């Protein structure tokens, strides 16, 4: 599935992507799951059809950028955008209480690139300076202000919909082949969908993914895993920097083999809970939390009678779906038995 998805993104994999993907820093991302630790949950809560790593995602983003720009610097910036992501990825945002922005995973990108002899050597071979590729936000095809369409948002929308069984690979290809590059309202290059029905479909699946990522199961699992990691750090079982060194399975093994009963008890709860309940009041004696998190979605530009219009402005149906999503007020508390 991953090879097929990447082949849709680009009919070629440039040598520079292969070379950089084999550096120590990027190969580490093979062992950082894209699902932020949810792969260890009870299958009743999350049961992906296939596993997808941060490296898979990063290569996917780079291939999308390459396909539409043929620009080596932009493509490498996309490849590097998650290079400083720790084990369990966005769980670090829960650990640092960055629930809404969720950008802590990108903080050390510059440092990782500039301290890697392997990466610097390859960049030098292509006559590329580190400052040209260490901030993907400078390239609007790679990343732009939400909810515009970017390579990063498009890639994780496709992968997550596929792994959750919400879309077929044929539909991914159909949407992807209807994407072109045009200048948007702010005169910056942006990916545009050429058919309104496909733009609506992409927006709808992005909202469905957003509901999943901001849903009660994702919120409580993210916070619980963050609490487990914090306990491990407090008990000297882990150091925070270990999250940037060890493989995901190695961190899990440290948790599982801990002699601390509180940690073992929380890990058992994390891996075995099969239902998240709601309450207007705090529930004593249960793992119970309240928090608001980032709400992700895409509102792509679309061609309508040779004009560029945001999907939300041509579809009352999508207006209703988006409004329901953004104004869906969760109950005060969620908890597990």
Short mmCIF file of C-alpha atoms in Angstrom, two decimals:
data_model
loop_
_atom_site.label_atom_id
_atom_site.label_comp_id
_atom_site.label_asym_id
_atom_site.label_seq_id
_atom_site.Cartn_x
_atom_site.Cartn_y
_atom_site.Cartn_z
CA UNK A 1 0.00 0.00 0.00
CA UNK A 2 2.80 2.45 0.90
CA UNK A 3 4.70 1.83 -2.35
CA UNK A 4 1.49 2.26 -4.34
CA UNK A 5 0.64 5.50 -2.53
CA UNK A 6 4.12 6.92 -3.09
CA UNK A 7 4.02 5.91 -6.76
CA UNK A 8 0.82 7.94 -7.13
CA UNK A 9 2.58 10.95 -5.62
CA UNK A 10 5.44 10.76 -8.12
CA UNK A 11 6.37 8.37 -10.93
CA UNK A 12 10.02 8.81 -9.96
CA UNK A 13 11.94 8.88 -6.68
CA UNK A 14 14.87 11.27 -7.19
CA UNK A 15 18.32 10.15 -6.04
CA UNK A 16 18.59 12.98 -3.52
CA UNK A 17 15.49 11.73 -1.68
CA UNK A 18 16.89 8.18 -1.55
CA UNK A 19 20.29 9.40 -0.32
CA UNK A 20 18.88 11.66 2.39
CA UNK A 21 16.28 9.11 3.51
CA UNK A 22 19.17 6.75 4.29
CA UNK A 23 20.93 9.14 6.66
CA UNK A 24 20.96 8.28 10.36
CA UNK A 25 18.71 11.19 11.27
CA UNK A 26 15.96 10.32 8.80
CA UNK A 27 16.18 6.54 9.23
CA UNK A 28 15.36 7.12 12.91
CA UNK A 29 11.88 8.15 11.72
CA UNK A 30 11.30 4.58 10.49
CA UNK A 31 10.76 3.78 14.16
CA UNK A 32 8.49 6.74 14.94
CA UNK A 33 4.91 5.83 14.13
CA UNK A 34 2.66 8.30 12.36
CA UNK A 35 -0.17 7.46 14.76
CA UNK A 36 1.36 8.98 17.91
CA UNK A 37 1.40 5.78 19.95
CA UNK A 38 -2.15 4.74 19.09
CA UNK A 39 -0.83 1.56 17.45
CA UNK A 40 -0.52 0.14 20.99
CA UNK A 41 -4.17 0.73 21.86
CA UNK A 42 -6.90 -1.89 22.05
CA UNK A 43 -8.05 -2.78 18.52
CA UNK A 44 -11.57 -1.72 19.53
CA UNK A 45 -10.24 1.84 19.79
CA UNK A 46 -7.78 1.96 16.88
CA UNK A 47 -7.00 -0.80 14.39
CA UNK A 48 -5.09 0.55 11.36
CA UNK A 49 -5.11 -1.44 8.13
CA UNK A 50 -1.36 -0.85 7.68
CA UNK A 51 1.47 0.77 9.62
CA UNK A 52 2.86 4.10 8.47
CA UNK A 53 5.98 5.73 9.88
CA UNK A 54 7.09 9.34 10.08
CA UNK A 55 9.67 8.48 7.43
CA UNK A 56 6.94 7.18 5.12
CA UNK A 57 5.06 10.44 5.65
CA UNK A 58 8.17 12.59 5.13
CA UNK A 59 9.06 10.82 1.88
CA UNK A 60 5.44 11.18 0.76
CA UNK A 61 5.52 14.93 1.38
CA UNK A 62 8.82 15.26 -0.51
CA UNK A 63 7.43 13.30 -3.48
CA UNK A 64 4.30 15.45 -3.65
CA UNK A 65 6.40 18.61 -3.67
CA UNK A 66 8.76 17.17 -6.28
CA UNK A 67 5.86 16.13 -8.50
CA UNK A 68 4.39 19.62 -8.61
CA UNK A 69 7.51 21.82 -8.46
CA UNK A 70 10.56 19.79 -9.61
CA UNK A 71 12.38 22.00 -7.09
CA UNK A 72 15.05 20.14 -5.13
CA UNK A 73 15.21 22.65 -2.25
CA UNK A 74 11.48 22.68 -1.66
CA UNK A 75 11.37 18.89 -1.85
CA UNK A 76 14.18 18.46 0.67
CA UNK A 77 12.54 20.93 3.04
CA UNK A 78 9.44 18.72 2.95
CA UNK A 79 11.55 15.62 3.56
CA UNK A 80 13.12 17.30 6.60
CA UNK A 81 9.97 18.78 8.14
CA UNK A 82 9.57 16.01 10.75
CA UNK A 83 13.27 15.27 11.26
CA UNK A 84 13.22 16.39 14.91
CA UNK A 85 10.02 14.52 15.79
CA UNK A 86 10.40 12.46 18.99
CA UNK A 87 9.08 9.00 19.73
CA UNK A 88 5.25 9.00 19.74
CA UNK A 89 5.36 12.28 17.79
CA UNK A 90 2.60 14.68 18.89
CA UNK A 91 2.36 13.08 22.33
CA UNK A 92 5.22 15.48 23.13
CA UNK A 93 2.70 18.30 22.57
CA UNK A 94 0.47 16.76 25.25
CA UNK A 95 3.51 16.40 27.50
CA UNK A 96 4.30 20.11 27.02
CA UNK A 97 0.62 21.16 27.17
CA UNK A 98 0.71 22.49 23.58
CA UNK A 99 -2.70 21.04 22.77
CA UNK A 100 -3.90 23.64 20.25
CA UNK A 101 -0.86 24.53 18.11
CA UNK A 102 0.95 21.16 18.24
CA UNK A 103 4.21 22.46 16.79
CA UNK A 104 6.80 21.34 19.36
CA UNK A 105 7.84 18.47 17.06
CA UNK A 106 9.40 21.04 14.68
CA UNK A 107 11.41 23.03 17.23
CA UNK A 108 14.84 21.37 16.80
CA UNK A 109 14.82 20.89 13.01
CA UNK A 110 17.64 23.37 12.35
CA UNK A 111 19.85 21.86 15.04
CA UNK A 112 19.37 18.29 13.78
CA UNK A 113 20.23 19.24 10.19
CA UNK A 114 23.27 21.35 11.02
CA UNK A 115 24.75 18.76 13.39
CA UNK A 116 24.54 15.91 10.88
CA UNK A 117 27.72 15.30 8.91
CA UNK A 118 25.86 12.85 6.65
CA UNK A 119 23.18 15.38 5.73
CA UNK A 120 25.60 18.28 5.27
CA UNK A 121 27.78 16.14 2.98
CA UNK A 122 24.84 15.27 0.73
CA UNK A 123 23.56 18.85 0.68
CA UNK A 124 27.03 20.01 -0.33
CA UNK A 125 27.06 17.51 -3.21
CA UNK A 126 23.93 19.20 -4.56
CA UNK A 127 25.28 22.69 -3.80
CA UNK A 128 22.50 23.35 -1.29
CA UNK A 129 22.88 25.44 1.87
CA UNK A 130 21.23 24.26 5.11
CA UNK A 131 19.25 27.50 5.37
CA UNK A 132 17.59 26.66 2.03
CA UNK A 133 15.96 23.51 3.40
CA UNK A 134 15.60 23.79 7.18
CA UNK A 135 12.26 25.63 7.25
CA UNK A 136 9.56 24.13 5.04
CA UNK A 137 7.16 26.92 6.01
CA UNK A 138 8.99 29.26 3.63
CA UNK A 139 7.64 27.21 0.71
CA UNK A 140 3.85 27.46 0.34
CA UNK A 141 3.48 24.18 -1.57
CA UNK A 142 5.17 22.37 1.32
CA UNK A 143 3.29 24.18 4.08
CA UNK A 144 1.01 27.18 4.45
CA UNK A 145 -1.50 28.61 6.85
CA UNK A 146 -4.32 26.23 7.73
CA UNK A 147 -6.80 25.35 6.32
CA UNK A 148 -5.19 25.86 2.90
CA UNK A 149 -4.04 22.82 0.95
CA UNK A 150 -0.35 21.95 1.33
CA UNK A 151 1.76 18.87 0.65
CA UNK A 152 1.96 18.07 4.36
CA UNK A 153 -1.81 18.29 4.92
CA UNK A 154 -2.60 16.41 1.72
CA UNK A 155 -0.24 13.55 2.58
CA UNK A 156 -1.46 12.95 6.09
CA UNK A 157 -5.08 13.25 4.92
CA UNK A 158 -4.57 10.53 2.32
CA UNK A 159 -2.54 8.19 4.53
CA UNK A 160 -4.88 8.47 7.54
CA UNK A 161 -8.01 7.93 5.44
CA UNK A 162 -6.41 4.88 3.84
CA UNK A 163 -5.16 3.31 7.06
CA UNK A 164 -8.58 3.86 8.69
CA UNK A 165 -10.31 2.27 5.71
CA UNK A 166 -12.28 5.43 4.90
CA UNK A 167 -11.08 5.80 1.31
CA UNK A 168 -9.84 3.54 -1.49
CA UNK A 169 -6.45 3.99 -3.13
CA UNK A 170 -8.25 4.52 -6.46
CA UNK A 171 -10.04 7.55 -5.04
CA UNK A 172 -6.76 8.96 -3.77
CA UNK A 173 -5.36 8.70 -7.28
CA UNK A 174 -8.48 10.28 -8.80
CA UNK A 175 -8.26 13.32 -6.51
CA UNK A 176 -4.50 13.63 -6.87
CA UNK A 177 -4.64 13.67 -10.67
CA UNK A 178 -7.01 16.64 -10.52
CA UNK A 179 -4.55 18.85 -8.65
CA UNK A 180 -2.78 21.77 -10.32
CA UNK A 181 -0.71 24.67 -9.00
CA UNK A 182 -2.08 28.24 -9.12
CA UNK A 183 -1.54 31.43 -7.17
CA UNK A 184 -4.08 31.88 -4.38
CA UNK A 185 -5.75 34.96 -2.88
CA UNK A 186 -2.45 35.98 -1.30
CA UNK A 187 -0.58 35.49 -4.57
CA UNK A 188 1.34 32.48 -3.27
CA UNK A 189 1.50 29.13 -5.08
CA UNK A 190 -1.03 26.62 -3.78
CA UNK A 191 -2.38 23.26 -4.89
CA UNK A 192 -5.84 23.60 -6.45
CA UNK A 193 -8.48 20.94 -7.18
CA UNK A 194 -9.82 21.22 -10.72
CA UNK A 195 -13.22 19.60 -10.03
CA UNK A 196 -15.70 20.85 -7.38
CA UNK A 197 -16.99 17.38 -6.45
CA UNK A 198 -13.45 16.17 -5.73
CA UNK A 199 -12.64 19.31 -3.74
CA UNK A 200 -15.72 18.63 -1.60
CA UNK A 201 -14.68 15.02 -1.14
CA UNK A 202 -11.17 15.99 -0.03
CA UNK A 203 -12.56 18.55 2.40
CA UNK A 204 -15.04 16.04 3.80
CA UNK A 205 -12.44 13.32 4.44
CA UNK A 206 -10.13 15.90 6.02
CA UNK A 207 -12.92 16.82 8.45
CA UNK A 208 -13.60 13.15 9.16
CA UNK A 209 -9.91 12.73 9.96
CA UNK A 210 -10.04 15.87 12.09
CA UNK A 211 -12.93 14.46 14.08
CA UNK A 212 -10.89 11.32 14.67
CA UNK A 213 -7.74 13.23 15.71
CA UNK A 214 -9.65 15.56 18.04
CA UNK A 215 -12.06 12.87 19.24
CA UNK A 216 -12.34 11.62 22.79
CA UNK A 217 -10.36 8.42 22.11
CA UNK A 218 -7.43 10.34 20.60
CA UNK A 219 -7.48 12.97 23.33
CA UNK A 220 -7.51 10.56 26.24
CA UNK A 221 -4.90 8.24 24.71
CA UNK A 222 -2.59 11.16 23.91
CA UNK A 223 -2.81 12.56 27.43
CA UNK A 224 -2.51 9.14 29.07
CA UNK A 225 0.65 8.27 27.12
CA UNK A 226 2.08 11.71 27.93
CA UNK A 227 1.39 11.06 31.63
CA UNK A 228 3.09 7.66 31.39
CA UNK A 229 6.17 9.24 29.81
CA UNK A 230 6.21 11.98 32.43
CA UNK A 231 6.06 9.37 35.19
CA UNK A 232 8.93 7.48 33.56
CA UNK A 233 11.02 10.66 33.50
CA UNK A 234 10.17 11.48 37.13
CA UNK A 235 11.14 7.93 38.17
CA UNK A 236 14.42 8.08 36.18
CA UNK A 237 13.31 5.25 33.90
CA UNK A 238 13.58 7.62 30.96
CA UNK A 239 15.07 11.01 30.22
CA UNK A 240 13.21 13.34 27.89
CA UNK A 241 16.12 13.23 25.44
CA UNK A 242 15.61 9.44 25.17
CA UNK A 243 12.50 10.20 23.11
CA UNK A 244 14.81 11.59 20.42
CA UNK A 245 17.25 8.66 20.56
CA UNK A 246 15.44 5.37 21.10
CA UNK A 247 13.09 3.52 18.78
CA UNK A 248 9.42 3.49 19.70
CA UNK A 249 9.53 -0.22 20.55
CA UNK A 250 12.58 0.37 22.78
CA UNK A 251 10.73 3.02 24.77
CA UNK A 252 7.75 0.68 25.10
CA UNK A 253 10.04 -2.08 26.37
CA UNK A 254 11.43 0.26 29.04
CA UNK A 255 7.86 1.00 30.14
CA UNK A 256 6.81 -2.66 30.12
CA UNK A 257 9.84 -3.83 32.12
CA UNK A 258 9.60 -1.07 34.71
CA UNK A 259 9.39 -2.14 38.35
CA UNK A 260 7.14 0.84 39.14
CA UNK A 261 3.60 -0.39 39.81
CA UNK A 262 2.01 2.97 38.94
CA UNK A 263 3.64 2.99 35.51
CA UNK A 264 2.75 -0.65 34.81
CA UNK A 265 -0.83 -0.04 35.91
CA UNK A 266 -1.19 2.99 33.63
CA UNK A 267 0.36 1.15 30.69
CA UNK A 268 -2.05 -1.74 31.16
CA UNK A 269 -4.95 0.72 31.21
CA UNK A 270 -3.57 2.47 28.10
CA UNK A 271 -3.32 -0.75 26.09
CA UNK A 272 -6.56 -2.36 27.26
CA UNK A 273 -9.29 0.28 27.64
CA UNK A 274 -12.05 -0.30 25.11
CA UNK A 275 -14.44 2.58 25.77
CA UNK A 276 -14.23 6.29 26.56
CA UNK A 277 -17.11 7.65 28.60
CA UNK A 278 -18.35 11.23 29.04
CA UNK A 279 -19.40 13.22 32.09
CA UNK A 280 -20.36 16.77 32.97
CA UNK A 281 -18.57 16.32 36.29
CA UNK A 282 -15.12 15.08 37.24
CA UNK A 283 -15.22 11.33 37.94
CA UNK A 284 -13.29 10.35 41.04
CA UNK A 285 -11.28 7.15 40.97
CA UNK A 286 -11.09 7.02 37.16
CA UNK A 287 -8.60 8.30 34.61
CA UNK A 288 -10.56 11.47 33.85
CA UNK A 289 -9.49 14.56 31.87
CA UNK A 290 -10.77 17.68 30.14
CA UNK A 291 -8.89 19.37 27.32
CA UNK A 292 -9.37 21.03 23.94
CA UNK A 293 -7.07 20.13 21.06
CA UNK A 294 -6.17 21.31 17.58
CA UNK A 295 -8.94 20.86 15.00
CA UNK A 296 -7.51 20.01 11.61
CA UNK A 297 -9.19 20.25 8.20
CA UNK A 298 -8.56 21.43 4.64
CA UNK A 299 -10.57 24.03 2.70
CA UNK A 300 -9.05 23.68 -0.78
CA UNK A 301 -9.25 26.08 -3.66
CA UNK A 302 -11.27 24.83 -6.61
CA UNK A 303 -11.88 25.92 -10.20
CA UNK A 304 -15.46 27.07 -10.80
CA UNK A 305 -16.20 28.64 -14.19
CA UNK A 306 -12.52 29.50 -14.59
CA UNK A 307 -12.42 31.23 -11.19
CA UNK A 308 -10.61 30.11 -8.04
CA UNK A 309 -12.96 29.77 -5.07
CA UNK A 310 -12.62 28.12 -1.68
CA UNK A 311 -14.67 24.95 -1.42
CA UNK A 312 -16.57 26.27 1.58
CA UNK A 313 -17.88 29.13 -0.60
CA UNK A 314 -19.47 26.87 -3.22
CA UNK A 315 -21.06 24.22 -1.04
CA UNK A 316 -23.75 24.76 1.58
CA UNK A 317 -23.37 21.11 2.49
CA UNK A 318 -19.69 21.57 3.36
CA UNK A 319 -20.50 24.77 5.27
CA UNK A 320 -22.86 22.77 7.45
CA UNK A 321 -20.40 19.90 7.94
CA UNK A 322 -17.58 22.29 8.84
CA UNK A 323 -19.74 24.37 11.16
CA UNK A 324 -20.88 21.24 13.01
CA UNK A 325 -17.26 20.12 13.34
CA UNK A 326 -15.84 23.42 14.56
CA UNK A 327 -18.68 24.13 16.98
CA UNK A 328 -19.05 20.63 18.32
CA UNK A 329 -18.58 21.33 22.01
CA UNK A 330 -17.39 18.26 23.82
CA UNK A 331 -18.67 17.44 27.27
CA UNK A 332 -16.64 18.74 30.17
CA UNK A 333 -14.90 15.47 31.07
CA UNK A 334 -13.96 12.19 29.43
CA UNK A 335 -12.79 9.11 31.29
CA UNK A 336 -12.03 5.40 31.04
CA UNK A 337 -13.08 2.65 33.41
#
